[in-house]
Backbone as a ProteinNet text record, in pm:
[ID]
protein_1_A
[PRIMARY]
XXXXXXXXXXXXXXXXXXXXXXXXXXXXXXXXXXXXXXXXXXXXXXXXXXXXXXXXXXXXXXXXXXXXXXXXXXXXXXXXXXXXXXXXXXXXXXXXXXXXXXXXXXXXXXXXXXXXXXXXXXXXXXXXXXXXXXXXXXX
[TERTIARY]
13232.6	13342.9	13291.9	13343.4	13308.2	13422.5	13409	13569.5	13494.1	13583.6	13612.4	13698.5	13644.5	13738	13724.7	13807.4	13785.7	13821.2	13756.2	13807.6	13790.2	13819.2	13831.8	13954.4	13974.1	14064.6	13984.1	13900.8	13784.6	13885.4	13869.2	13898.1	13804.2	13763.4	13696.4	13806.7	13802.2	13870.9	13880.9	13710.8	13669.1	13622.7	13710.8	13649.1	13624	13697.4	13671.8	13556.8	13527.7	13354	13276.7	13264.2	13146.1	13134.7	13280.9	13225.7	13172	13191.3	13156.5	13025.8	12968.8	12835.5	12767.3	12776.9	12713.7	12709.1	12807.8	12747.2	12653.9	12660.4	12524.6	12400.6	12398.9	12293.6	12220.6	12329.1	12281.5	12223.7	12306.9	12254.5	12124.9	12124.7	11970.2	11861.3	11876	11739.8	11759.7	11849.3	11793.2	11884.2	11981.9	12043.8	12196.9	12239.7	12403.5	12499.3	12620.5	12703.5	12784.1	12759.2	12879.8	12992.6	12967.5	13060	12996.9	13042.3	12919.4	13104.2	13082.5	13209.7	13158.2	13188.4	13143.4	13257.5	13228.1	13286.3	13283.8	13347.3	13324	13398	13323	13312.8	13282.1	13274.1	13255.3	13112.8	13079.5	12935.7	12893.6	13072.9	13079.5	13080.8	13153.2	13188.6	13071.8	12958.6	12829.5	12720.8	12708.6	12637.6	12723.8	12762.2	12841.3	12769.8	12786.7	12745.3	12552.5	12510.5	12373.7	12290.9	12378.9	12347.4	12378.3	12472.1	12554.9	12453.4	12423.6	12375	12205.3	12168.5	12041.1	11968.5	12021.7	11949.3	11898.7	11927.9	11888.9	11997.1	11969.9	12039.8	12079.2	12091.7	12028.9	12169.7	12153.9	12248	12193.2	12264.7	12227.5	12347.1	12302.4	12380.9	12401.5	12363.2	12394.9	12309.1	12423	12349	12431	12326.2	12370.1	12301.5	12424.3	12443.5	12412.8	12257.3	12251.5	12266.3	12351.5	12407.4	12385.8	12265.8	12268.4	12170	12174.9	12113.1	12055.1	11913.4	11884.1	11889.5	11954.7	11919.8	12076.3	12149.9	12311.5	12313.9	12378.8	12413.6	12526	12522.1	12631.7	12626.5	12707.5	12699.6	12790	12749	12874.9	12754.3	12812.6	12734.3	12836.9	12751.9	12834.6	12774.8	12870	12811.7	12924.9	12802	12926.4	12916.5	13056.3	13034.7	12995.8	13027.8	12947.9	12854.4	12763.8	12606.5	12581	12648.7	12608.2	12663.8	12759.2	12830.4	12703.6	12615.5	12518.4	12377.6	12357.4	12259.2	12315	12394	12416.8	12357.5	12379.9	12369.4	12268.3	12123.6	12023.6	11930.4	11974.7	11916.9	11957.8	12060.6	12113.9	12174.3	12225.3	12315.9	12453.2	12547.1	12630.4	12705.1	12770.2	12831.1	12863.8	12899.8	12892.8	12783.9	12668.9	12524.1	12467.4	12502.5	12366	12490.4	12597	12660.6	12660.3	12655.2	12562.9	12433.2	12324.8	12235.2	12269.5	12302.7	12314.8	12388.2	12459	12547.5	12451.5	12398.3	12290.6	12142.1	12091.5	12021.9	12057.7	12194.1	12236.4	12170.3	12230.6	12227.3	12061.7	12013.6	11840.7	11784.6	11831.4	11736	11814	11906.3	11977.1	11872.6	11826.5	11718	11589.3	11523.8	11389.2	11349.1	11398.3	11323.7	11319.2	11225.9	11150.6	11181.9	11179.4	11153.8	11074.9	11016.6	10964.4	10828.5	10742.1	10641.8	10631	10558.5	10566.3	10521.5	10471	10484.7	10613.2	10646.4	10780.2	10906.3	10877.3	10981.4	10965.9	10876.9	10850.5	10925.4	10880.3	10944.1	11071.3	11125.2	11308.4	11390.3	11336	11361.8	11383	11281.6	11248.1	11346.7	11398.4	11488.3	11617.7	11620.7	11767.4	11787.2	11696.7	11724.6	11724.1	11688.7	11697.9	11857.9	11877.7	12046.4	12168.3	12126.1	12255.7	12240.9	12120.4	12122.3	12200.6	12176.3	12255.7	12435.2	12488.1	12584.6	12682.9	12586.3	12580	12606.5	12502.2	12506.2	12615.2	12627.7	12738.3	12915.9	12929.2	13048.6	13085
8368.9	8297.3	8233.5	8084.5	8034.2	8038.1	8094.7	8037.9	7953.7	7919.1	7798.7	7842.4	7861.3	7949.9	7835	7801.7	7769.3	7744.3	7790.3	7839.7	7692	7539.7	7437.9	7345.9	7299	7204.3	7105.5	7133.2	7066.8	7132.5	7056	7073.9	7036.3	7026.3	6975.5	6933.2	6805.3	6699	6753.7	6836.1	6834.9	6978.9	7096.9	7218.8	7231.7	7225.3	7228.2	7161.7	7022.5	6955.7	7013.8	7089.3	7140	7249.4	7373.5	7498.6	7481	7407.5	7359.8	7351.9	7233.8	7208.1	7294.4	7433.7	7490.1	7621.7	7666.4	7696.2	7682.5	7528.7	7492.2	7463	7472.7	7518.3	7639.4	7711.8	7872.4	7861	7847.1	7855.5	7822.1	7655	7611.9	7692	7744.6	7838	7947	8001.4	8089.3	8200.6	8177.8	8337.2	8316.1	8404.8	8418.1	8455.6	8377.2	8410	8529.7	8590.7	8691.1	8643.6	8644.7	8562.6	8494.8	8375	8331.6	8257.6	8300.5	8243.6	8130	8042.6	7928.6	7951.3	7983.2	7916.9	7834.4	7743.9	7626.7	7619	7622.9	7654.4	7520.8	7550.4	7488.2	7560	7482.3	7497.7	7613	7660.5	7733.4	7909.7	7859.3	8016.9	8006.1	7918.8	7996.5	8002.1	7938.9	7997.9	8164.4	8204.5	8350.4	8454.6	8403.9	8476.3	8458.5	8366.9	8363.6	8422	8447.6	8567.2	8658.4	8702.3	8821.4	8947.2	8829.7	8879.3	8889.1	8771.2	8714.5	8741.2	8758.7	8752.5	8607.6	8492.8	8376.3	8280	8292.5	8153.6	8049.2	7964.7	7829.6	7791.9	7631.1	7608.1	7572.1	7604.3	7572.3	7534.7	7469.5	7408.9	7486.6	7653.8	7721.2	7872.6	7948	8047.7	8117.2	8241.5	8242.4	8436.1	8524.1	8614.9	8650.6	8735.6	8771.2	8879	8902.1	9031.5	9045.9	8956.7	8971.5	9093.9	9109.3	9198.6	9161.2	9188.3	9101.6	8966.9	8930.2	8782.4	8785.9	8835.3	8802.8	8783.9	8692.2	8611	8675.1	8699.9	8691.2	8688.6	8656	8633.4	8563.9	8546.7	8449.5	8317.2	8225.8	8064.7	8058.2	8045.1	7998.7	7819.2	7778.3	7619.6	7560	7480.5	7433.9	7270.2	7229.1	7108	7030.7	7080	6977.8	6972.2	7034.9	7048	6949.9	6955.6	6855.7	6737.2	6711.6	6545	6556.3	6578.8	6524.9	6503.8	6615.9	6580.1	6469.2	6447.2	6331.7	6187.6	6210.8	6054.7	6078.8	6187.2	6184.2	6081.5	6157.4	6138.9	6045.7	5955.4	5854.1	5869.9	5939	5966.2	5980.6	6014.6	5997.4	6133.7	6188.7	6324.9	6421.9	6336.6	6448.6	6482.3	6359.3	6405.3	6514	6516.8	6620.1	6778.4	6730.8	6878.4	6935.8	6847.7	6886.3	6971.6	6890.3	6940.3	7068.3	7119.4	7241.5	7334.7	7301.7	7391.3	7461.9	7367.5	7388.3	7458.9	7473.4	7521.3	7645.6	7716.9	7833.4	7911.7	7845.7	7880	7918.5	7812.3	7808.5	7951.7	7978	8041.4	8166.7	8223.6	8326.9	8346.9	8207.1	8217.4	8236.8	8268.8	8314.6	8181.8	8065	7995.7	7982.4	7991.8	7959.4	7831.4	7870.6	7710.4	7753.1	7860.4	7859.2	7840.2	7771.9	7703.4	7554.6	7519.3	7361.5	7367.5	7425	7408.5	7437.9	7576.7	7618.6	7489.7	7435.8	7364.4	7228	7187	7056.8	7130.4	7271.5	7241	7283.9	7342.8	7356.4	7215.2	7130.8	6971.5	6950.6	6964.6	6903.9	6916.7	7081.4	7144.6	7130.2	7079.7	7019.8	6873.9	6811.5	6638	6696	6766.1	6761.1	6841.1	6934.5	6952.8	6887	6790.1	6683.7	6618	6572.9	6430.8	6511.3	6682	6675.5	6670.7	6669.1	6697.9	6469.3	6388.5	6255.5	6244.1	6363.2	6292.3	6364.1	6481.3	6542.7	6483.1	6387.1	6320.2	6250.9
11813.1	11875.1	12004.7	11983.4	12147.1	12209	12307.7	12421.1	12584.2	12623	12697.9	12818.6	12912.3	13034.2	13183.2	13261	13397.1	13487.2	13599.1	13715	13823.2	13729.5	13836.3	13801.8	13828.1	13773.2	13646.2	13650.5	13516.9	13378.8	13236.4	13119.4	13023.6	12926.6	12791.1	12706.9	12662.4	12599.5	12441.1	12433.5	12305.5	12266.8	12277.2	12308.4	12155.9	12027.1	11911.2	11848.6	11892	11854.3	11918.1	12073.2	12139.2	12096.4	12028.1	12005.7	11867.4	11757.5	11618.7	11650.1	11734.7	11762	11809	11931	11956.5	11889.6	11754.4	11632.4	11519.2	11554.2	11457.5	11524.9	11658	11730.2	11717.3	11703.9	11699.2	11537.5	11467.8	11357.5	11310.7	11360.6	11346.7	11378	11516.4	11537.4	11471	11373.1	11304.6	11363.6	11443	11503.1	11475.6	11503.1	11468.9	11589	11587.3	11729.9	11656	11787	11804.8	11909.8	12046.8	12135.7	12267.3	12305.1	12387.6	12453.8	12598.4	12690.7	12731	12794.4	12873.9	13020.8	13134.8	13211.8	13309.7	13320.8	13410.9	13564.9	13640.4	13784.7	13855.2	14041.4	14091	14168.3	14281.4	14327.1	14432.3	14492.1	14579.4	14444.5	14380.3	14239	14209.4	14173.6	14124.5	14202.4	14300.7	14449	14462.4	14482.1	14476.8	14386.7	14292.1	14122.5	14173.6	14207.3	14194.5	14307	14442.8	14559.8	14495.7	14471.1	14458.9	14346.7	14197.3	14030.5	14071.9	14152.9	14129.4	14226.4	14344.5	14517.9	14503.5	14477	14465	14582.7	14714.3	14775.2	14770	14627	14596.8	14504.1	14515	14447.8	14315.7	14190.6	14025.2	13999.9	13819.6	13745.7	13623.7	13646.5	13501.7	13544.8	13511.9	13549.4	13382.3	13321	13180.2	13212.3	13166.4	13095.2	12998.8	12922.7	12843	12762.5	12648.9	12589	12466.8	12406.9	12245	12210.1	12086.8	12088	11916	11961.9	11809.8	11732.5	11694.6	11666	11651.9	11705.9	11730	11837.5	11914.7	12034	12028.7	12201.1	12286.4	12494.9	12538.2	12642.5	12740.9	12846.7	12974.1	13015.5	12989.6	13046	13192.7	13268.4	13400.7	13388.8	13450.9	13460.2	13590.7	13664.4	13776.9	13729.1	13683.8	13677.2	13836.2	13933.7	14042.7	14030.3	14016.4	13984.7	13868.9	13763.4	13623.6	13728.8	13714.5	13796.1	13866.3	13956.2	14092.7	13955.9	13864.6	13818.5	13734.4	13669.4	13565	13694.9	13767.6	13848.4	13891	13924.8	13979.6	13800.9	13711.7	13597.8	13526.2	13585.6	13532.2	13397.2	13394.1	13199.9	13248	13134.1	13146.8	13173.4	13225.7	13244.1	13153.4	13038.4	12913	12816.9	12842.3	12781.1	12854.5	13026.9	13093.1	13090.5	13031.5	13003.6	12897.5	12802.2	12660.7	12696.8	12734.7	12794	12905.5	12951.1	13019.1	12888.1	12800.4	12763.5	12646.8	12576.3	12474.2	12582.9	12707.6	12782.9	12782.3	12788.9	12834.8	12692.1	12557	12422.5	12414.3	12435.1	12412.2	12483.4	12527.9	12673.4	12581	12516.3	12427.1	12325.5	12240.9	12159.3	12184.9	12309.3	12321.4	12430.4	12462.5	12515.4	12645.3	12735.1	12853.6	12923	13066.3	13148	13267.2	13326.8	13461.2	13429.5	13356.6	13318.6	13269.2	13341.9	13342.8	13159.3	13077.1	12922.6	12848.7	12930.4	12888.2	12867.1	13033.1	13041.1	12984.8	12893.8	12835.2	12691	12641.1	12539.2	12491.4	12617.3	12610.4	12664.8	12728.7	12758.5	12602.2	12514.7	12414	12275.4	12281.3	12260	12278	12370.1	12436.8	12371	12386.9	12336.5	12179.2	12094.2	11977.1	11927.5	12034.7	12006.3	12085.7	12166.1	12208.5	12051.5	12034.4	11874.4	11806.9	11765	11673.5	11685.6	11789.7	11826.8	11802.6	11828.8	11789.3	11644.4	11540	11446.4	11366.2	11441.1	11314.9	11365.8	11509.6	11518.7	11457
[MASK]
+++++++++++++++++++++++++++++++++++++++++++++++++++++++++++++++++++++++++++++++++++++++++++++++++++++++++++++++++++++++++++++++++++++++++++

């Protein structure tokens, strides 16, 4: 089960195509959801969570809860949409591609994949552009 929780005045237009899609994300790599929350925050709620969980001072765009166990997924995605809105315009895309991209990041990183290596992080980038497409092609 995906659910969809948040603590901004933010909504998803499309919570039924993104939780559809980030089932067949999971699926693709080969693992199975059990329950994966998403909640959507602001910059001050996950600066909090990322002192508080992490000892990390810093501001992010996703901080992710892991609880699976085995090749069943489950977990809490924190995501601050201020953080996506500043990166969508550093990276020039559009606000709902680089939240695709974070949301499918939280998922990835559930399935085994890495980013604090400059290899790591070429091939969860890589990972990511191949599950926004699919999210294009199955609309």
């Amino acid at each position: 089960m995906i659910s969809f929780n948040y603590e901004t005045a933010f909504s998803l237009d499309n919570e039924t195509q993104l939780a559809d899609w980030i089932v067949n994300v999971i699926s693709e790599e080969g693992y199975k959801l059990e329950e994966i929350n998403y909640i959507f925050c602001d910059d001050e709620y996950l600066h909090k969570i990322n002192v508080e969980y992490l000892n990390h001072d810093t501001l992010t765009d996703i901080i992710s809860f892991d609880y699976s166990v085995g090749n069943i997924l489950q977990g809490d995605i924190f995501i601050s949409t201020e953080r996506v809105s500043d990166n969508a315009k550093d990276f020039r895309v559009v606000f709902d591609e680089e939240l695709k991209r974070v949301m499918s990041h939280g998922v990835l990183h559930y399935c085994g994949y890495k980013d604090k290596s400059t290899a790591d992080e070429a091939i969860m980038r890589s990972k990511e552009d191949e599950k926004i497409a699919m999210f294009h092609v199955e609309q």
